[in-house]
Amino acid sequence: MSVDHPSFGRIADDRVIIFDTTLRDGEQSPGFSMNIEEKLRMAHALAELGVDVIEAGFPVASPGDFDSVRQIAEHVRGPVICGLARTGGRDDIARAAEAVRPAARPRIHNFISTSPLHMKFKLRMEPETVLGLITTGNQAARNFTDDVEWSAEDGSRTEPDFLCRCVEAAIKAGATTINIPDTVGYSTPEDMAAIFSMIRERVPGADGVILSAHNHNDLGLAVANTVASLKAGVRQIECTINGIGERAGNAALEEIVMALRTRADVLPYQNNIVTPNLLRVSRMLATITGFDVQPNKAIVGRNAFAHESGIHQDGMLKNAATYEIMTPESVGWTKSSLVLGKHSGRAAFRDKLAAMGYGDLGDNQVQDAFVRFKDLADRKKVVHDEDIVALVDDELRDHARIRFVSIDVVAGSRRPARAELELEIDGVVSRAETTGDGPVDAAFDAVRTLFPHEAVLALYSVGAVTEGTDAQARTTVRLRENGKMVDGQGADTDTVVSAVRAYVHALNKLLVKRTRQAPETLSA
C-alpha cells in the first residue's frame, strides 16, 4: 500500500528511502571526527550519490555540531536535511529546528529509549513518563516541520506491548516516519521481521507512515537485519558509508544498495543511488576520517574484485560472470591504461585524477597534489595508482591549525636519534630540535615540543601502499585524551615524514573533538 509523505509525496510500494547517517551516527565511530568543511564536502558527495535523507548531526551537542548542520541545510540541495534531537531534551527540538530551518526539505528526528533496561538505568523514568514525552516531543517537532521522525532507542529489546503503545503515541502526535533501531546489534533477521510485522498488524495508523530500520553490526548482522526488515514492510533504511558507526558500526549503505541491485529477483525494491559513485564516496570518507577500508570489505575493499586463485583467474579469463556477480565499473572501479611518470604533465595528471574519481578537486588542490606527485616520481621507478591515491588523499586531509612543513632526521645505532622539525601552527612557522629513542620517537617529541598537549599515543601503525623498497609508507596514529580518541593518517616514501603527517592529522582532529560535549542527562 502506497504512503503519502510530506517530503516525498506518494511513495510506491517498491520505493526504498535511503537515510544516510554517516555525518551523525557514523562520526561517533571511535577515532573518527570531522570539522565543518569536511562535513560539507561529504554532504555534497552524498547528495550527488543520490541519498534521500542526510542526517547532518546532533545540533544540541555543541556549537560546532549546530553550525555544521546549519551550513549543510543552507548549502546542500536535493536530499532532506535532518537534525537529531532527544524527545525529552529541554532545548533539543528547538535547537534542531533552528539548525535545519534553511533546508528546502527539513526534518526533525527525535528519539527516546523504550527498553526496560534503558528506561530503568539510563533514563531513570517510568514507562508512562516516557509515553508522555513521546507525545509532547513529537507535537513540539510538528510545530516546526511536517516531516518528523521518531525513534525508539533500543527498540529491538523493548517489550512488544509497550513498543506498540509508543509507536501509536508517536503517530498520533504527528510523526510521519517511525524508526525501530537495533541499537546494540542484538537482533537476528527473524527478530527484526517479527517486530515490523507486529507494528503493521497491531498499531493503528502504521499503514499511513514510513517504517524505518536502523541496524547496528555488533554481531555482523546489520545488512541481513536490514534486508529482513525490508521484506517485513520497512521503506526507509538508515545506513552509513563504509558501515562506520559506534562500536562495530552500522549497516553499510554500499552493501545494502548493491544487494538490492544484484538480487532484484528476490529484493524488488527501487532506490535513487548512483552506484558508480560508491567507490569515490567511500574513498572520500576514508580520507576525511583517516581510517582505511579493510581490504576484504564488500563492494569497496581493494580485494572485492581481486582474484588470486588460479582456478578463479582461469574462469575470469573465460567469462567474468564465473566469479563476479557484479561488474567493478558498476560501483566505481575503473581500469586505466594511462601510465604516469616524472615527465608527465599537469593535464595528464588531472585526467588521471578524474579517471580515479577525483574529478571534483579544485585547482589549488590539484596543483598541491601535482607537486607531490612530481617529487614522488623522482624518487620512485614506477608510480602506481595506489601511490597517487595515497598522496592525493594526504593532500586532501584538512590540516586546519597545524601543518607539516619539513623535517630532517639523523639516526643510527651509536647515539640517540635527532629530529629537526618545522610546523606551521595558526599561520606561524616554528622550529624544534629534539632527540629520542629512534627517529620516529624523536620526531614525535618535536611535535609535542612545538604543540604541547596531554594526548596519549594509543596506536602507531605503518603499512606499505605498494610493493618494493621504494614504496610509500601509510602511517596511522591514534591519540587518546580525556576519553576522546582520534585517528590520523599520513603517507610518504619516507616513513618518518609519513609518521609526522599522521600525527599532525590526528592532532587537528583532536582539536575539533575537544569542542564536542555530551548533552545534559534527561531527567524525569
XYZ file of C-alpha atoms in Angstrom:
524
model
C 0.000 0.000 0.000
C 1.365 3.404 -1.005
C 2.053 6.046 1.643
C 1.798 9.828 1.394
C 4.762 11.616 2.933
C 5.235 15.381 3.455
C 8.718 15.410 1.887
C 8.426 12.689 -0.762
C 4.799 12.780 -1.770
C 3.197 9.478 -2.681
C 5.659 6.638 -2.109
C 5.191 3.486 -4.152
C 5.261 0.043 -2.564
C 8.662 -0.790 -4.034
C 10.363 2.532 -3.221
C 13.085 2.499 -0.550
C 14.198 5.745 1.084
C 17.951 5.798 1.749
C 18.601 7.629 5.022
C 22.321 8.267 5.449
C 23.622 8.902 8.962
C 27.356 8.946 8.165
C 27.648 12.517 9.434
C 25.858 11.791 12.709
C 25.943 8.167 13.867
C 28.902 7.371 11.641
C 31.001 10.176 13.083
C 30.582 8.627 16.530
C 32.940 5.830 15.469
C 35.931 5.520 17.803
C 38.758 7.652 16.414
C 36.617 9.485 13.852
C 35.988 13.216 13.741
C 35.073 15.742 11.050
C 35.142 19.512 11.043
C 32.539 21.682 9.334
C 34.358 21.879 5.994
C 34.797 18.107 5.876
C 31.144 17.515 6.739
C 30.055 19.908 3.989
C 32.247 18.115 1.471
C 30.798 14.757 2.475
C 27.236 16.120 2.405
C 27.643 17.356 -1.168
C 29.071 13.953 -2.152
C 26.134 12.176 -0.501
C 23.705 14.405 -2.398
C 25.442 13.528 -5.678
C 25.313 9.865 -4.672
C 21.527 10.137 -4.524
C 20.722 9.579 -0.857
C 17.220 10.710 0.094
C 17.897 11.913 3.646
C 21.117 13.210 5.191
C 21.194 13.120 8.982
C 23.615 16.001 9.344
C 24.250 15.917 13.089
C 23.038 16.416 16.651
C 22.651 20.213 16.909
C 22.309 20.450 20.686
C 25.559 18.536 21.283
C 27.848 21.513 20.675
C 28.065 24.829 18.796
C 30.195 23.053 16.196
C 27.538 20.406 15.598
C 24.871 23.087 15.307
C 26.938 25.079 12.815
C 27.683 22.047 10.658
C 24.006 21.061 10.449
C 23.069 24.670 9.737
C 25.609 25.022 6.925
C 24.590 21.735 5.341
C 20.963 22.878 5.469
C 21.950 26.153 3.796
C 24.215 24.806 1.066
C 23.194 21.240 0.190
C 20.188 20.772 -2.031
C 18.411 17.591 -3.088
C 18.136 15.374 -0.008
C 16.030 16.021 3.067
C 18.320 17.511 5.739
C 17.733 16.024 9.163
C 18.788 17.067 12.657
C 18.724 14.699 15.633
C 17.083 15.605 18.949
C 16.166 13.822 22.156
C 12.413 13.524 22.612
C 12.597 14.841 26.157
C 15.521 17.223 25.807
C 14.792 20.695 27.136
C 16.283 22.547 24.137
C 16.912 19.691 21.713
C 13.939 20.016 19.395
C 14.032 23.798 19.133
C 17.778 23.670 18.515
C 17.372 21.025 15.807
C 14.569 23.025 14.207
C 16.711 26.147 14.063
C 19.634 24.224 12.555
C 17.633 22.623 9.718
C 15.392 25.640 9.065
C 17.300 26.818 5.926
C 16.857 23.434 4.229
C 14.452 23.146 1.334
C 13.153 19.978 2.982
C 13.924 19.911 6.724
C 13.329 17.002 9.100
C 13.497 16.692 12.877
C 14.427 13.224 14.110
C 13.668 12.769 17.799
C 14.332 9.690 19.917
C 13.956 8.252 23.400
C 14.822 4.899 24.945
C 11.966 2.422 25.352
C 13.543 -0.819 26.585
C 13.167 -1.753 30.278
C 16.948 -1.721 30.689
C 17.383 1.760 29.226
C 14.368 3.267 30.975
C 15.490 1.975 34.382
C 19.222 2.655 34.270
C 19.752 5.302 31.575
C 16.651 7.478 31.782
C 15.556 6.554 35.317
C 11.979 7.034 34.131
C 8.755 5.079 34.414
C 7.149 3.832 31.182
C 4.211 6.248 31.499
C 6.617 9.174 31.726
C 8.336 8.036 28.537
C 4.956 7.733 26.791
C 4.105 11.295 27.821
C 7.394 12.614 26.464
C 6.822 10.839 23.146
C 3.539 12.713 22.758
C 4.803 16.145 23.785
C 8.107 15.757 21.920
C 6.572 14.850 18.581
C 3.908 17.527 18.939
C 6.662 20.068 19.557
C 8.568 18.881 16.491
C 5.439 19.166 14.318
C 5.187 22.825 15.303
C 8.385 23.354 13.290
C 8.030 20.970 10.343
C 5.632 18.445 8.811
C 8.479 15.948 8.361
C 9.036 14.382 11.797
C 10.762 11.093 12.533
C 10.602 9.314 15.875
C 12.917 6.511 17.025
C 12.539 4.003 19.835
C 16.114 3.719 21.068
C 16.891 0.079 21.900
C 13.585 -0.713 20.232
C 14.593 -4.270 19.384
C 14.834 -5.077 23.120
C 11.616 -3.283 24.064
C 8.625 -5.238 25.371
C 6.276 -5.755 22.396
C 3.137 -4.321 24.009
C 4.947 -1.212 25.212
C 6.671 -0.723 21.855
C 3.284 -0.745 20.114
C 1.937 1.819 22.602
C 4.971 4.052 21.990
C 4.650 3.858 18.217
C 0.943 4.606 18.401
C 1.600 7.632 20.624
C 4.246 8.964 18.214
C 1.955 8.576 15.201
C -0.941 10.293 16.969
C 1.403 13.148 17.936
C 2.394 13.740 14.313
C 5.413 11.564 13.500
C 5.480 10.682 9.805
C 8.383 8.204 9.987
C 8.750 5.560 12.696
C 12.204 4.083 13.210
C 12.887 0.950 15.258
C 16.646 0.683 15.837
C 18.537 -2.432 16.772
C 20.695 -0.111 18.850
C 23.152 -2.667 20.203
C 23.126 -5.088 17.268
C 21.489 -7.844 19.308
C 18.765 -8.982 16.927
C 18.582 -11.614 14.212
C 16.821 -11.142 10.862
C 13.842 -13.111 12.172
C 13.601 -10.795 15.199
C 13.517 -7.628 13.088
C 10.990 -9.049 10.642
C 8.723 -10.025 13.554
C 8.930 -6.549 15.125
C 7.909 -4.720 11.962
C 5.206 -7.248 11.094
C 3.800 -6.771 14.608
C 3.757 -2.983 14.275
C 1.984 -3.145 10.933
C -0.635 -5.544 12.306
C -1.240 -4.045 15.759
C -0.635 -0.284 15.654
C -3.434 1.962 14.377
C -2.137 4.334 11.718
C 1.025 2.330 10.988
C -0.071 1.890 7.384
C -0.029 5.676 6.928
C 3.600 6.302 7.952
C 7.012 5.221 6.737
C 8.553 2.437 8.803
C 12.331 2.646 9.139
C 15.119 0.274 10.213
C 18.417 1.296 11.848
C 20.621 -1.735 12.453
C 23.984 -1.924 14.196
C 26.593 -4.512 13.310
C 27.774 -5.905 16.664
C 27.044 -9.480 15.553
C 27.794 -8.812 11.889
C 24.069 -8.947 11.046
C 23.282 -5.313 10.251
C 22.803 -5.744 6.495
C 20.955 -9.058 6.917
C 18.663 -7.463 9.505
C 18.019 -4.555 7.149
C 17.091 -6.864 4.277
C 14.720 -8.796 6.563
C 13.154 -5.513 7.682
C 12.522 -4.516 4.065
C 10.718 -7.777 3.460
C 8.560 -7.045 6.526
C 7.354 -3.690 5.214
C 10.100 -1.192 6.031
C 10.528 1.507 3.390
C 13.339 3.558 4.898
C 16.756 2.140 5.726
C 19.248 4.003 7.885
C 22.850 3.297 6.982
C 26.346 4.751 6.633
C 29.110 4.825 4.055
C 31.631 2.032 4.736
C 29.358 0.883 7.581
C 31.026 3.271 10.039
C 29.397 3.963 13.378
C 29.625 3.305 17.080
C 31.341 0.075 18.181
C 31.160 -2.328 15.201
C 29.305 0.215 13.074
C 26.034 0.432 11.162
C 24.565 -1.297 8.144
C 26.751 -0.328 5.176
C 24.971 1.721 2.528
C 27.007 0.289 -0.343
C 26.318 -3.308 0.701
C 22.569 -2.800 1.030
C 22.236 -0.901 -2.239
C 24.234 -3.439 -4.229
C 22.340 -6.315 -2.621
C 19.107 -4.735 -3.848
C 20.535 -4.157 -7.297
C 22.199 -7.564 -7.695
C 19.350 -9.614 -6.206
C 16.389 -7.728 -7.627
C 14.819 -11.116 -8.298
C 14.131 -11.588 -4.578
C 14.500 -7.961 -3.416
C 12.353 -5.992 -5.874
C 12.896 -2.546 -4.362
C 13.907 0.704 -6.036
C 16.207 3.492 -4.824
C 17.929 6.551 -6.266
C 21.566 5.728 -5.520
C 24.009 6.393 -8.374
C 26.072 3.262 -7.788
C 29.169 4.224 -9.877
C 29.747 6.940 -7.242
C 30.015 4.443 -4.377
C 33.766 3.904 -4.517
C 34.532 7.626 -4.777
C 32.394 8.471 -1.745
C 33.864 5.545 0.189
C 37.401 6.765 -0.511
C 36.473 10.335 0.338
C 35.185 9.250 3.724
C 38.315 7.177 4.377
C 40.449 10.213 3.553
C 38.489 12.546 5.805
C 38.312 10.187 8.762
C 41.832 8.856 8.389
C 40.530 5.306 8.603
C 41.170 2.892 5.724
C 38.585 0.465 4.424
C 39.560 -3.121 5.200
C 40.906 -4.866 2.074
C 38.227 -7.583 2.061
C 35.343 -5.157 2.629
C 32.426 -5.993 0.332
C 31.924 -3.683 -2.666
C 34.586 -1.048 -1.883
C 37.521 -3.012 -0.386
C 40.552 -3.255 -2.669
C 40.203 -7.071 -2.756
C 36.478 -7.001 -3.584
C 37.189 -7.690 -7.260
C 40.659 -9.268 -6.930
C 41.185 -12.887 -7.959
C 44.343 -14.750 -6.905
C 43.324 -18.401 -7.115
C 44.477 -19.992 -10.361
C 41.105 -21.633 -10.876
C 39.338 -18.319 -10.336
C 41.674 -16.496 -12.702
C 41.107 -19.096 -15.406
C 37.356 -18.755 -15.038
C 37.558 -14.961 -15.106
C 39.544 -15.014 -18.338
C 36.900 -17.172 -19.960
C 33.863 -15.347 -18.579
C 33.927 -12.719 -15.802
C 30.490 -13.840 -14.609
C 32.009 -17.098 -13.351
C 33.334 -15.332 -10.252
C 31.859 -11.799 -10.352
C 28.194 -11.213 -9.536
C 28.502 -7.508 -10.361
C 30.909 -5.543 -12.510
C 33.653 -3.447 -10.893
C 32.543 -0.495 -13.019
C 29.028 -0.647 -11.549
C 30.349 0.586 -8.190
C 33.070 2.907 -9.461
C 36.144 0.733 -10.032
C 37.796 1.618 -13.353
C 40.643 0.271 -15.415
C 43.083 2.813 -16.837
C 45.993 2.292 -19.198
C 47.390 5.791 -18.695
C 50.844 5.454 -17.148
C 52.317 8.411 -15.299
C 55.964 9.158 -14.684
C 58.280 12.046 -13.924
C 57.808 13.500 -17.407
C 54.007 13.558 -17.206
C 52.388 16.970 -17.336
C 49.660 18.599 -15.282
C 46.946 17.850 -17.881
C 47.729 14.119 -17.880
C 47.791 14.152 -14.092
C 44.376 15.847 -13.936
C 42.960 13.309 -16.412
C 44.311 10.515 -14.265
C 42.712 12.016 -11.158
C 39.362 12.307 -12.931
C 39.545 8.674 -14.036
C 40.222 7.672 -10.424
C 37.212 9.590 -9.059
C 38.931 12.836 -8.060
C 37.441 14.989 -10.803
C 35.921 17.468 -8.354
C 39.225 18.746 -6.956
C 39.889 22.470 -7.068
C 42.827 23.975 -8.964
C 44.866 24.574 -5.800
C 44.297 21.016 -4.608
C 45.347 19.622 -7.996
C 48.458 21.813 -8.011
C 49.482 20.766 -4.499
C 48.961 17.106 -5.362
C 50.848 17.549 -8.654
C 53.881 18.996 -6.866
C 53.983 15.994 -4.538
C 53.466 13.639 -7.486
C 56.479 15.075 -9.345
C 58.567 14.696 -6.210
C 57.359 11.115 -5.810
C 58.068 10.311 -9.474
C 61.661 11.475 -8.999
C 62.091 9.023 -6.131
C 60.146 6.008 -7.460
C 60.753 3.925 -10.567
C 57.056 3.227 -11.077
C 54.149 5.332 -9.793
C 51.150 3.056 -9.190
C 47.513 4.095 -8.939
C 47.694 3.309 -5.225
C 50.565 5.784 -4.877
C 48.520 8.549 -6.449
C 45.536 7.760 -4.220
C 47.766 7.892 -1.138
C 49.375 11.234 -1.931
C 46.150 12.887 -3.108
C 44.295 11.693 -0.029
C 47.110 13.041 2.133
C 46.804 16.457 0.499
C 43.027 16.477 0.896
C 43.136 15.875 4.631
C 42.262 19.021 6.483
C 45.202 20.375 8.484
C 43.421 23.474 9.709
C 45.572 24.710 12.591
C 48.731 22.634 12.356
C 50.554 21.942 9.083
C 53.665 19.922 8.384
C 56.468 21.955 6.779
C 59.700 19.937 6.904
C 61.802 17.520 8.925
C 65.457 16.449 8.993
C 66.423 13.328 10.928
C 69.779 11.864 11.920
C 69.607 8.296 13.223
C 71.921 5.384 13.812
C 72.999 2.709 16.305
C 75.714 4.697 18.125
C 73.789 7.651 19.512
C 70.200 8.864 20.098
C 68.296 9.919 17.014
C 67.889 13.662 16.401
C 64.998 15.388 14.627
C 64.741 18.981 13.385
C 61.071 19.709 12.718
C 59.216 22.706 11.305
C 55.453 23.066 11.736
C 53.121 25.871 10.780
C 50.817 26.497 13.748
C 47.997 29.007 13.333
C 49.874 30.548 10.411
C 53.254 30.851 12.166
C 56.174 28.555 11.315
C 58.038 27.241 14.368
C 61.100 25.008 14.653
C 62.254 22.496 17.262
C 65.210 20.134 17.587
C 64.824 17.065 19.819
C 66.326 13.642 20.445
C 64.633 10.333 21.061
C 64.799 6.547 21.075
C 64.773 6.251 17.302
C 63.804 8.692 14.557
C 60.028 8.413 14.992
C 60.237 8.939 18.759
C 62.463 11.978 18.213
C 60.069 13.365 15.586
C 57.003 12.884 17.788
C 58.810 14.546 20.686
C 59.461 17.514 18.401
C 55.744 17.720 17.612
C 54.954 17.732 21.335
C 57.571 20.450 21.887
C 56.095 22.704 19.214
C 52.469 21.979 20.163
C 52.299 20.888 23.816
C 49.430 18.533 24.648
C 48.498 15.723 27.033
C 47.167 13.272 24.437
C 48.488 9.718 24.731
C 49.749 7.840 21.689
C 47.404 4.816 21.649
C 48.341 3.357 18.265
C 51.192 3.685 15.794
C 50.890 1.520 12.698
C 52.839 1.541 9.422
C 51.974 -0.246 6.189
C 53.241 -0.100 2.608
C 50.999 1.359 -0.080
C 52.613 -0.802 -2.789
C 55.390 -3.363 -3.070
C 59.108 -2.648 -3.163
C 61.660 -0.807 -1.043
C 60.659 2.496 -2.646
C 57.007 2.071 -1.661
C 55.188 4.848 0.118
C 54.520 4.225 3.776
C 50.990 4.823 5.031
C 51.009 5.522 8.752
C 48.111 5.567 11.197
C 48.389 7.382 14.524
C 45.734 7.167 17.234
C 45.644 9.736 20.040
C 43.579 9.474 23.214
C 42.770 12.405 25.516
C 40.165 12.590 28.306
C 38.120 9.757 26.854
C 38.243 11.192 23.323
C 40.012 9.228 20.604
C 41.057 10.237 17.085
C 42.905 8.567 14.215
C 45.211 10.374 11.806
C 46.885 9.183 8.614
C 49.871 10.234 6.551
C 51.711 8.927 3.503
C 55.235 9.417 2.135
C 58.135 7.348 0.805
C 59.971 8.404 3.967
C 58.485 6.561 6.938
C 59.329 9.339 9.400
C 57.678 12.007 7.229
C 54.638 9.744 6.891
C 54.517 9.332 10.677
C 54.708 13.074 11.357
C 51.984 13.778 8.789
C 49.773 11.215 10.523
C 50.483 12.698 13.980
C 49.648 16.206 12.740
C 46.447 14.950 11.123
C 45.408 13.307 14.395
C 46.171 16.458 16.394
C 43.995 18.571 14.112
C 41.135 16.123 14.568
C 41.643 16.161 18.315
C 41.306 19.939 18.330
C 37.925 19.568 16.625
C 36.800 16.892 19.061
C 37.776 18.961 22.104
C 34.842 21.260 21.349
C 32.324 18.403 21.490
C 30.311 17.816 24.637
C 27.694 15.337 25.730
C 24.195 16.834 26.152
C 22.913 17.055 29.709
C 21.243 13.920 31.053
C 17.486 13.617 30.670
C 15.574 13.559 33.920
C 12.002 12.792 34.810
